[in-house]
PDB file of C-alpha atoms in Angstrom:
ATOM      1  CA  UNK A   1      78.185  -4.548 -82.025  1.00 49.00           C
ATOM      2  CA  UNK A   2      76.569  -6.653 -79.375  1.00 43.00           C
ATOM      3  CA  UNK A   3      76.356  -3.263 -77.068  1.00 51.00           C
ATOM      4  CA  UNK A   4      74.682  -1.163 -79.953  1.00 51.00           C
ATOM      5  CA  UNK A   5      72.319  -3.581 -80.478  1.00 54.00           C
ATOM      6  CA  UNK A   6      71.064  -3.715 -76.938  1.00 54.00           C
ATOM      7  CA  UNK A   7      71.228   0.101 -76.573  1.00 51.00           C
ATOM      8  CA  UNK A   8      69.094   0.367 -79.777  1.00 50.00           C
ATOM      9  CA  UNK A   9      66.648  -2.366 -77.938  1.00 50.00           C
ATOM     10  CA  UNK A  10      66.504  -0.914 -74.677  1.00 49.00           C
ATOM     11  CA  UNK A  11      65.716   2.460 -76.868  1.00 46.00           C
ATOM     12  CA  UNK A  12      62.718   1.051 -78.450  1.00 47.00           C
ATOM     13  CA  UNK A  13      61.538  -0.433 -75.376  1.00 45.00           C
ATOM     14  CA  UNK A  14      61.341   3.202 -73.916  1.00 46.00           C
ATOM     15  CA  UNK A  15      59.524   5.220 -76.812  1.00 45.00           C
ATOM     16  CA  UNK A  16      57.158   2.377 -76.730  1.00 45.00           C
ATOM     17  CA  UNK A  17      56.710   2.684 -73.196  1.00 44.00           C
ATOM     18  CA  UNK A  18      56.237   5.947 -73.551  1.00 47.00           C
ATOM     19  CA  UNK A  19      54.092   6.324 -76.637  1.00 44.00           C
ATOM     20  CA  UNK A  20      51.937   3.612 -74.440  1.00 43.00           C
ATOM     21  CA  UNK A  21      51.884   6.020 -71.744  1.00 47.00           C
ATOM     22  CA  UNK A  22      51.107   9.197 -73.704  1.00 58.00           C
ATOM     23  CA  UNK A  23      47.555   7.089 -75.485  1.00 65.00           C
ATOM     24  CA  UNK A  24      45.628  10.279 -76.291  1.00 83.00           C
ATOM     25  CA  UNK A  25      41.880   9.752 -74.562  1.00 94.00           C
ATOM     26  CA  UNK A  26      38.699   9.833 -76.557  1.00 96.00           C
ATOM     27  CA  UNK A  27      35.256   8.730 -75.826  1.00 98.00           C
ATOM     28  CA  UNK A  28      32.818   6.825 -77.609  1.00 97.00           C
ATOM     29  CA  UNK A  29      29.261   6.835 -77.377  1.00 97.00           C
ATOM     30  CA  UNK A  30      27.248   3.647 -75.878  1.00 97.00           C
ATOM     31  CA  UNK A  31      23.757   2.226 -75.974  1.00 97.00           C
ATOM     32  CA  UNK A  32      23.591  -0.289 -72.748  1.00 97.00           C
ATOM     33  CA  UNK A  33      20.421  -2.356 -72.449  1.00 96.00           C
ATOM     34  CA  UNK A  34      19.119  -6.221 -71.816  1.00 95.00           C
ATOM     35  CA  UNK A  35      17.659  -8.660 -74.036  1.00 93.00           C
ATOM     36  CA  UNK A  36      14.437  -8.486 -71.945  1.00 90.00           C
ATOM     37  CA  UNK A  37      14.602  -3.935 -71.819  1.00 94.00           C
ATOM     38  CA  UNK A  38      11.422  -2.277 -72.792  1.00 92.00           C
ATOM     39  CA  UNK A  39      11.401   0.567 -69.732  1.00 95.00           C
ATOM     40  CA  UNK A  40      14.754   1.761 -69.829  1.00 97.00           C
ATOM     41  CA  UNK A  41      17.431   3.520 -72.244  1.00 97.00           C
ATOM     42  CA  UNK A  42      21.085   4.569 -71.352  1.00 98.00           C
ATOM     43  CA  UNK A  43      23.374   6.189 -73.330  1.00 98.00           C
ATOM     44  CA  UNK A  44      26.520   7.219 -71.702  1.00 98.00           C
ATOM     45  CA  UNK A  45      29.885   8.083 -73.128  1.00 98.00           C
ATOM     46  CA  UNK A  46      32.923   5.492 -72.742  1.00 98.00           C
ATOM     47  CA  UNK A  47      36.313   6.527 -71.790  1.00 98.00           C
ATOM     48  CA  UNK A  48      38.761   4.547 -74.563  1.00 97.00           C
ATOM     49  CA  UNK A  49      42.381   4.728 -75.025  1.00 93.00           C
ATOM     50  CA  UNK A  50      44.552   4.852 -72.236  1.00 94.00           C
ATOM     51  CA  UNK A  51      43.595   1.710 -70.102  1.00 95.00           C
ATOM     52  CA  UNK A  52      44.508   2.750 -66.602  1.00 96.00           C
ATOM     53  CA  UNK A  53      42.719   5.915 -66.753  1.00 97.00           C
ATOM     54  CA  UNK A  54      39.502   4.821 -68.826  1.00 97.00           C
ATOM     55  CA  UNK A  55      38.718   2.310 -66.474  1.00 98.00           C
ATOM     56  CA  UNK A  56      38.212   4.324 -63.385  1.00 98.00           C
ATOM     57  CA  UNK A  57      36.510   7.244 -65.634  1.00 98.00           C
ATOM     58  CA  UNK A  58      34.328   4.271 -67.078  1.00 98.00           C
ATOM     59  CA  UNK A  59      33.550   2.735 -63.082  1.00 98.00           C
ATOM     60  CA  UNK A  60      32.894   6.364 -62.103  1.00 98.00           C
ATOM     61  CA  UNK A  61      29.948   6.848 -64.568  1.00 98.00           C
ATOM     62  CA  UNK A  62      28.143   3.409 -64.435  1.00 98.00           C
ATOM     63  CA  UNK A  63      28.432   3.941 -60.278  1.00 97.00           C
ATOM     64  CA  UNK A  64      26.781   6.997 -60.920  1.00 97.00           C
ATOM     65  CA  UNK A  65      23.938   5.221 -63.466  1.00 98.00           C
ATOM     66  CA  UNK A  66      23.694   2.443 -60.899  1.00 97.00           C
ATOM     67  CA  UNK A  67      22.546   5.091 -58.481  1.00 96.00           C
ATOM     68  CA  UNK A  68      20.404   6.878 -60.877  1.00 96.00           C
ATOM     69  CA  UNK A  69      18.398   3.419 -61.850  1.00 96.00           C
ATOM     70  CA  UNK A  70      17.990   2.726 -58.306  1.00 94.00           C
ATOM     71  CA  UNK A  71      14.259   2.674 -57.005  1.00 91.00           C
ATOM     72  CA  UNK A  72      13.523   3.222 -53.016  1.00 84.00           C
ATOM     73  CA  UNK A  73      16.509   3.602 -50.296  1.00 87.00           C
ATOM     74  CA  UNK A  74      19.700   4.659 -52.061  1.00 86.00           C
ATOM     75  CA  UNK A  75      21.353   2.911 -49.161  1.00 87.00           C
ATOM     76  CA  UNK A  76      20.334  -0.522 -50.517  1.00 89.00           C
ATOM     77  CA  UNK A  77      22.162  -0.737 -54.087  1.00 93.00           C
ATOM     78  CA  UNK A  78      23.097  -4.368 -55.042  1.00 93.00           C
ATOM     79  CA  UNK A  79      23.565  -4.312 -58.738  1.00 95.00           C
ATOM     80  CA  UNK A  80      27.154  -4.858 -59.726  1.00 96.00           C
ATOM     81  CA  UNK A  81      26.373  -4.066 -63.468  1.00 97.00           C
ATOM     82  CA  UNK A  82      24.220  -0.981 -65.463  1.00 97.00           C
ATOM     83  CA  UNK A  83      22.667  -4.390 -66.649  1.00 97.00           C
ATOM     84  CA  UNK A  84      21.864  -5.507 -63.196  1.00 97.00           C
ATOM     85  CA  UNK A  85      19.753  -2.140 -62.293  1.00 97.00           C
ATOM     86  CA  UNK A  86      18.184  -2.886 -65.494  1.00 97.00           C
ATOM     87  CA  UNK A  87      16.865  -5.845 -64.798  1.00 96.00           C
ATOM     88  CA  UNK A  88      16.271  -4.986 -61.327  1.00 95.00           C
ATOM     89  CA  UNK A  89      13.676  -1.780 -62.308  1.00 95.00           C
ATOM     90  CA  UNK A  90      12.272  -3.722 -64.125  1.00 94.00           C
ATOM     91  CA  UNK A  91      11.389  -6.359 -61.555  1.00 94.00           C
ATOM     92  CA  UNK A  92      10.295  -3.922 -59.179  1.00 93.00           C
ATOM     93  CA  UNK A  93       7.960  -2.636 -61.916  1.00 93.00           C
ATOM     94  CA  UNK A  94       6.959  -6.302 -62.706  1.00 92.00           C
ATOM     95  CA  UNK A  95       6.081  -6.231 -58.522  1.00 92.00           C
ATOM     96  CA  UNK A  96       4.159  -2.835 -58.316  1.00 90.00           C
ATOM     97  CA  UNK A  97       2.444  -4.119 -61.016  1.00 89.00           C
ATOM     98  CA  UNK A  98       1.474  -7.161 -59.127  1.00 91.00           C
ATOM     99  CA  UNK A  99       0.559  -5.444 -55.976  1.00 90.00           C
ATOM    100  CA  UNK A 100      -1.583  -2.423 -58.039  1.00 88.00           C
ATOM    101  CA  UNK A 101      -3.501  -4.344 -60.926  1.00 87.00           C
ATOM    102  CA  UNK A 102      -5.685  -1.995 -61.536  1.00 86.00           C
ATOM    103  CA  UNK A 103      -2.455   0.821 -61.542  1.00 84.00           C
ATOM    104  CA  UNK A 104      -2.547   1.682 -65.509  1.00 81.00           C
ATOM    105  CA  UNK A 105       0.966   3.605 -65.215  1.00 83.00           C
ATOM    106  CA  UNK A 106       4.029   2.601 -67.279  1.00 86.00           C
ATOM    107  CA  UNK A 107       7.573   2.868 -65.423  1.00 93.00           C
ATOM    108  CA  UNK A 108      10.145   4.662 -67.501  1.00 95.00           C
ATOM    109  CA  UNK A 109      13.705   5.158 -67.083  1.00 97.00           C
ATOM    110  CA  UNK A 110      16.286   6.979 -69.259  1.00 97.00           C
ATOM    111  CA  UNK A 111      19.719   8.322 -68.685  1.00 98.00           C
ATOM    112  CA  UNK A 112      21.666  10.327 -71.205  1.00 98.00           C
ATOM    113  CA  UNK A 113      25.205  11.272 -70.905  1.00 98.00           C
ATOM    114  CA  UNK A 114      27.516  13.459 -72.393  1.00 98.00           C
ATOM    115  CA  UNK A 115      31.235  15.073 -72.082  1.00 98.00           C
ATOM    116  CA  UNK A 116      30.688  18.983 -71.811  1.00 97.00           C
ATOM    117  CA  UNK A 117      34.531  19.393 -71.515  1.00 97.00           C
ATOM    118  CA  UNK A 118      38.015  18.186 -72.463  1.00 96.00           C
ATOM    119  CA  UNK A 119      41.359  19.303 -71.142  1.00 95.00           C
ATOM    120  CA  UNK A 120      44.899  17.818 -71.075  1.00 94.00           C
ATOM    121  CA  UNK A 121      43.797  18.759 -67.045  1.00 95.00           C
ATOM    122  CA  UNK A 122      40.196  18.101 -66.571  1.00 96.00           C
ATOM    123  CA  UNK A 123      37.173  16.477 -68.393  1.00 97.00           C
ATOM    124  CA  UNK A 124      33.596  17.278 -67.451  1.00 98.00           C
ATOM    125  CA  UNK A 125      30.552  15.061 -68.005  1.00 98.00           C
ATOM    126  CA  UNK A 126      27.215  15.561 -67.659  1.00 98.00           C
ATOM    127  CA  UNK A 127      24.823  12.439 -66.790  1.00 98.00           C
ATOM    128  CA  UNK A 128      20.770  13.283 -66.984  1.00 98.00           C
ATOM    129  CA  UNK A 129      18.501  11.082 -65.690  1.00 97.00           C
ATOM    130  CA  UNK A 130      14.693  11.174 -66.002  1.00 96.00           C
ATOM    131  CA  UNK A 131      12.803   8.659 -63.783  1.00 94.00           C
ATOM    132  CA  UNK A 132       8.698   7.707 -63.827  1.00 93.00           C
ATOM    133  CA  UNK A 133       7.706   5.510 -60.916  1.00 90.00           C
ATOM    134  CA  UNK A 134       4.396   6.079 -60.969  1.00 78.00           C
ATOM    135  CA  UNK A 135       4.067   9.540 -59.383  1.00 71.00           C
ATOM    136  CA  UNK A 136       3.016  12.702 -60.110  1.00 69.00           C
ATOM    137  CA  UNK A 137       5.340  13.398 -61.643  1.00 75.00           C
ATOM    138  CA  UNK A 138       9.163  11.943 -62.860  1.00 85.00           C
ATOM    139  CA  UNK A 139      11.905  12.793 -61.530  1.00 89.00           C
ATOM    140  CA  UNK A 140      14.949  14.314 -63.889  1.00 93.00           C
ATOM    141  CA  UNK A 141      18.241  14.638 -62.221  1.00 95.00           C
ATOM    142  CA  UNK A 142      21.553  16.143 -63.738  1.00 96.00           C
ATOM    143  CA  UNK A 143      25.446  14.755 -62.392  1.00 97.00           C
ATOM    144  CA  UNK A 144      28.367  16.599 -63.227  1.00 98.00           C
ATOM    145  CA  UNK A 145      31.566  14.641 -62.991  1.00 98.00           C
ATOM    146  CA  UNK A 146      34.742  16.282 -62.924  1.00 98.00           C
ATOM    147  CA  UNK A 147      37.705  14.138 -63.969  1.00 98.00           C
ATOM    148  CA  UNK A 148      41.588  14.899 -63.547  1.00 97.00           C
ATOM    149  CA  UNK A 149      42.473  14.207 -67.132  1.00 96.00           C
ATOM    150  CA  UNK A 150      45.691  12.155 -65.735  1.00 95.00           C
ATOM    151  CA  UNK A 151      44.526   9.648 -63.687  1.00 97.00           C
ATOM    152  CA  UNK A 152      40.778  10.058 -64.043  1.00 97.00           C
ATOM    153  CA  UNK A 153      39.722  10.540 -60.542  1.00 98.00           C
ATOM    154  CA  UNK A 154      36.917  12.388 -59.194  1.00 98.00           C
ATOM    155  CA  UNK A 155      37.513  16.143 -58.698  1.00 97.00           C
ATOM    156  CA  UNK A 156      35.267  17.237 -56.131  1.00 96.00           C
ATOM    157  CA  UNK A 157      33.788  20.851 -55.634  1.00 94.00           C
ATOM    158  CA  UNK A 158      36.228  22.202 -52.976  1.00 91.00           C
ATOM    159  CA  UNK A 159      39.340  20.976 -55.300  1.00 95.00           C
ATOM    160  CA  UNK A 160      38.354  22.673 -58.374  1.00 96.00           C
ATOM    161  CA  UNK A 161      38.550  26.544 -56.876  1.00 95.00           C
ATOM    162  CA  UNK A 162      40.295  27.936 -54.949  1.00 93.00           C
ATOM    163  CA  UNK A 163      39.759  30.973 -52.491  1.00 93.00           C
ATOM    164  CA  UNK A 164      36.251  29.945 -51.922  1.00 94.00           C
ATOM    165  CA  UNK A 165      34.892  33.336 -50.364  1.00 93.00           C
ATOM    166  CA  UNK A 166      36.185  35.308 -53.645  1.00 96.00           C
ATOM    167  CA  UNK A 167      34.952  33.092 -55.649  1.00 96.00           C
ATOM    168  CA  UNK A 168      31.869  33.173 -54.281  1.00 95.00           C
ATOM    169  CA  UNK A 169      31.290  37.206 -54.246  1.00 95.00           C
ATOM    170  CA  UNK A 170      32.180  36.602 -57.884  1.00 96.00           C
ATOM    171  CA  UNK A 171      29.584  34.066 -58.719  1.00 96.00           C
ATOM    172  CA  UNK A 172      26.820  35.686 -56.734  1.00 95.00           C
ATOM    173  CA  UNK A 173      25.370  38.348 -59.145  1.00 95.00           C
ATOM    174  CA  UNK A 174      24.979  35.677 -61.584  1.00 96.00           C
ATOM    175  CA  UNK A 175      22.999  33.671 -59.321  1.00 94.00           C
ATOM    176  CA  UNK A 176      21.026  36.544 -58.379  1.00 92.00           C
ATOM    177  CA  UNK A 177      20.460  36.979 -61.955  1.00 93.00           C
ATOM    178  CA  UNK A 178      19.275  33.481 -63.014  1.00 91.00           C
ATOM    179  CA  UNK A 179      16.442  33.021 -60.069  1.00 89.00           C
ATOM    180  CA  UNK A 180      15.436  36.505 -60.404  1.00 89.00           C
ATOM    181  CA  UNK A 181      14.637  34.808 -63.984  1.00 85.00           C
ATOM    182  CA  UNK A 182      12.908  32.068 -62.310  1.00 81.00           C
ATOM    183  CA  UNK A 183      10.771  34.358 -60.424  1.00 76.00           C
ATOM    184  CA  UNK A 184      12.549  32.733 -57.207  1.00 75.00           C
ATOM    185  CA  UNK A 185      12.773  34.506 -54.098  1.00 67.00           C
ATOM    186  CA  UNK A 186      15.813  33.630 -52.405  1.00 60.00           C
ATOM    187  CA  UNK A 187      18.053  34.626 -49.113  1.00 58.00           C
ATOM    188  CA  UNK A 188      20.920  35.634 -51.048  1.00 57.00           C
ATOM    189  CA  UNK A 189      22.660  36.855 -48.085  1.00 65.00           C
ATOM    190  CA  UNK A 190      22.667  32.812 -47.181  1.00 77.00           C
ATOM    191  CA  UNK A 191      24.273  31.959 -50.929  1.00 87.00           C
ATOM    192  CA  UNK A 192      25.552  28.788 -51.329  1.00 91.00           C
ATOM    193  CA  UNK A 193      27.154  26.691 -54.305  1.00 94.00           C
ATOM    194  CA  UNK A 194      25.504  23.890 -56.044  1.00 96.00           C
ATOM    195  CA  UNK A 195      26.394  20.160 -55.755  1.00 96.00           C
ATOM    196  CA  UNK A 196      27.061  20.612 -59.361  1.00 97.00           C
ATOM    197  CA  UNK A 197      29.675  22.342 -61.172  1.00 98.00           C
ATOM    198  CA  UNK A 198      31.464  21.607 -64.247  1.00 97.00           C
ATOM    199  CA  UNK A 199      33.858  22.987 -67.285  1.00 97.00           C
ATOM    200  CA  UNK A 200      32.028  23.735 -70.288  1.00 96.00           C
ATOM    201  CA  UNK A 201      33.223  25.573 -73.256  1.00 93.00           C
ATOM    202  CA  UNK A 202      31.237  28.817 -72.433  1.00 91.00           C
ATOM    203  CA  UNK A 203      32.927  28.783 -68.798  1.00 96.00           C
ATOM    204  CA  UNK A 204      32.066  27.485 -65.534  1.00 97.00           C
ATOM    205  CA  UNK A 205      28.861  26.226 -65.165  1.00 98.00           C
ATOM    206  CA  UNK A 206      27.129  26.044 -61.611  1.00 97.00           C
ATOM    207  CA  UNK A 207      23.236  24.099 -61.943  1.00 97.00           C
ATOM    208  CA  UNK A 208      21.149  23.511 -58.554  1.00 95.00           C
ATOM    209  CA  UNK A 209      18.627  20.473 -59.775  1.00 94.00           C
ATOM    210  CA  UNK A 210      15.050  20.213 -58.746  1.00 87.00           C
ATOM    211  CA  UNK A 211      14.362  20.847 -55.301  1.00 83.00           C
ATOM    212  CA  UNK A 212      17.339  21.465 -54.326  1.00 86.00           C
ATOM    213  CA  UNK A 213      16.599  25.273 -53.579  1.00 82.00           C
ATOM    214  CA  UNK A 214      13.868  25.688 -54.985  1.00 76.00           C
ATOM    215  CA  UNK A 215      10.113  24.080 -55.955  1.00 74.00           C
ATOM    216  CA  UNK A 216       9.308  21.329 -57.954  1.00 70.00           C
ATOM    217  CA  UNK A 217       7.457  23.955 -60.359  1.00 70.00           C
ATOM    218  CA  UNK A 218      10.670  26.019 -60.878  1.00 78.00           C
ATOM    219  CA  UNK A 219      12.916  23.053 -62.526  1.00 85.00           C
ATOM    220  CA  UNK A 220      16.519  23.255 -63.052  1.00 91.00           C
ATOM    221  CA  UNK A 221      18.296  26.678 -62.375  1.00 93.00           C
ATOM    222  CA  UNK A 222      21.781  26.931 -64.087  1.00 95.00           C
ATOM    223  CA  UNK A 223      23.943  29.633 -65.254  1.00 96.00           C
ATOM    224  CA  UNK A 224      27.666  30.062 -66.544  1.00 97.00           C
ATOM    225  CA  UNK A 225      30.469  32.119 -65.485  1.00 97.00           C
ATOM    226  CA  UNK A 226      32.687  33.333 -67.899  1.00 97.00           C
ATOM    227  CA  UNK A 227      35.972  31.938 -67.682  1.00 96.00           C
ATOM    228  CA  UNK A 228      37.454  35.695 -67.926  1.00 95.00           C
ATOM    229  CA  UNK A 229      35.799  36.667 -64.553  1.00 96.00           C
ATOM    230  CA  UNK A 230      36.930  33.584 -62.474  1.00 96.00           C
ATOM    231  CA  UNK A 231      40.384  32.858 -64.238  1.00 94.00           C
ATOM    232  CA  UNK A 232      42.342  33.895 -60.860  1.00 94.00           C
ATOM    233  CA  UNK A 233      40.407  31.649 -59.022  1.00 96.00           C
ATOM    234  CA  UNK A 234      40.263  28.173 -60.740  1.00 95.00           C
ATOM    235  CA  UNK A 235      42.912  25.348 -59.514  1.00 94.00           C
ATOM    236  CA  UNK A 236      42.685  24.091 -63.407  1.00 91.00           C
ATOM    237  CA  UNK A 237      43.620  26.089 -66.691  1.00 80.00           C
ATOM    238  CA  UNK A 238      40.650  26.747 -68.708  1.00 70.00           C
ATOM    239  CA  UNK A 239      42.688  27.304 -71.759  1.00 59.00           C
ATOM    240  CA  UNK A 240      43.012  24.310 -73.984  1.00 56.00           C
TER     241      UNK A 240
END
């Protein structure tokens, strides 16, 4: 009797393990801001359920906001916290306002974020970030993040395709096809992929932000490959 019952224990003690490991993981939606906030708004998703693997999803994105709140050399980030950068743009603000009186310009900040994609492999967000220093203009900048679904690391570029060259010949004609759009004239014989690309129901999508090859005056250039056309080449199942 004594050996049933610790069989039956020992039993329990491994389906809850289990069940503990198997936490399904969703995301909720968060507002983060200070007491003292009038310049800036964030609202990012939060990784819940599964502890282990939320946390580093979680640490992931508010690196990434941390970055995005920064003002001046990216080099020199000191905030610990999304709150910290928060009250740090706004001192700098406070500071430009005391060195430029007569400056009648308002700083703004906002960051949006949002999960494109969810796999039991991968999950793809998407953080925009719109910043107004003063300038002529702000600056909006999109992240993709690219999570393995089972321990919530970063995925980077070169780990979610494989056969590069293919995949490239591929993706081409697409490109071709969305700054043709954009009335950009491009080497295409020198094509090269963007520093973001992500899973997104309608298939891959590759997005080169501002500047990054072309003007200021032609914004964002994006474009999706359907998942058909790319299948053979993708180091994660698109099928969910």
């Amino acid at each position: 009797m004594l050996k049933s019952n610790s069989f039956l224990l020992f039993f329990c003690f491994i389906l809850l393990f289990n069940c503990k490991k198997d936490i399904a993981l969703t995301f909720d939606d968060q507002n983060i801001s200070t007491e003292t906030n009038t310049i800036v708004e964030v609202n990012i998703p939060k990784a819940i359920g599964n502890e282990a693997i939320s946390e580093v999803i979680n640490s992931e994105i508010e690196r990434v906001v941390i970055s995005h709140l920064q003002v001046g050399d990216p080099d020199k980030i000191t905030s610990k916290s999304i709150e910290e950068s928060i009250t740090a743009f706004h001192t700098d603000f406070e500071n430009f306002k005391s060195d430029f009186p007569e400056a009648a310009q308002l700083w703004e900040a906002q960051i949006d974020g949002e999960v494109m994609y969810q796999s039991p492999d991968v999950i793809s967000v998407a953080l925009t970030s719109y910043q107004n220093t003063g300038g002529a203009h702000g600056l909006l900048n999109i992240s993709f993040l690219n999570f393995d679904a089972s321990s919530g690391k970063v995925i980077p570029n070169t780990s979610l395709i494989r056969d590069l060259p293919a995949f490239k010949k591929v993706a081409q004609p697409y490109f071709d096809q969305a700054i043709k759009e954009k009335h950009v004239f491009d080497d295409t014989n020198d094509f090269v992929l963007p520093e973001n690309i992500a899973y997104t129901d309608d298939g891959l999508v590759l997005l080169y932000n501002t500047y990054e090859i072309a003007p200021y005056s032609t914004g964002i250039i994006e474009f999706a490959i359907p998942y058909s056309d790319i299948k053979a080449y993708l180091v994660f199942d698109s099928a969910r």
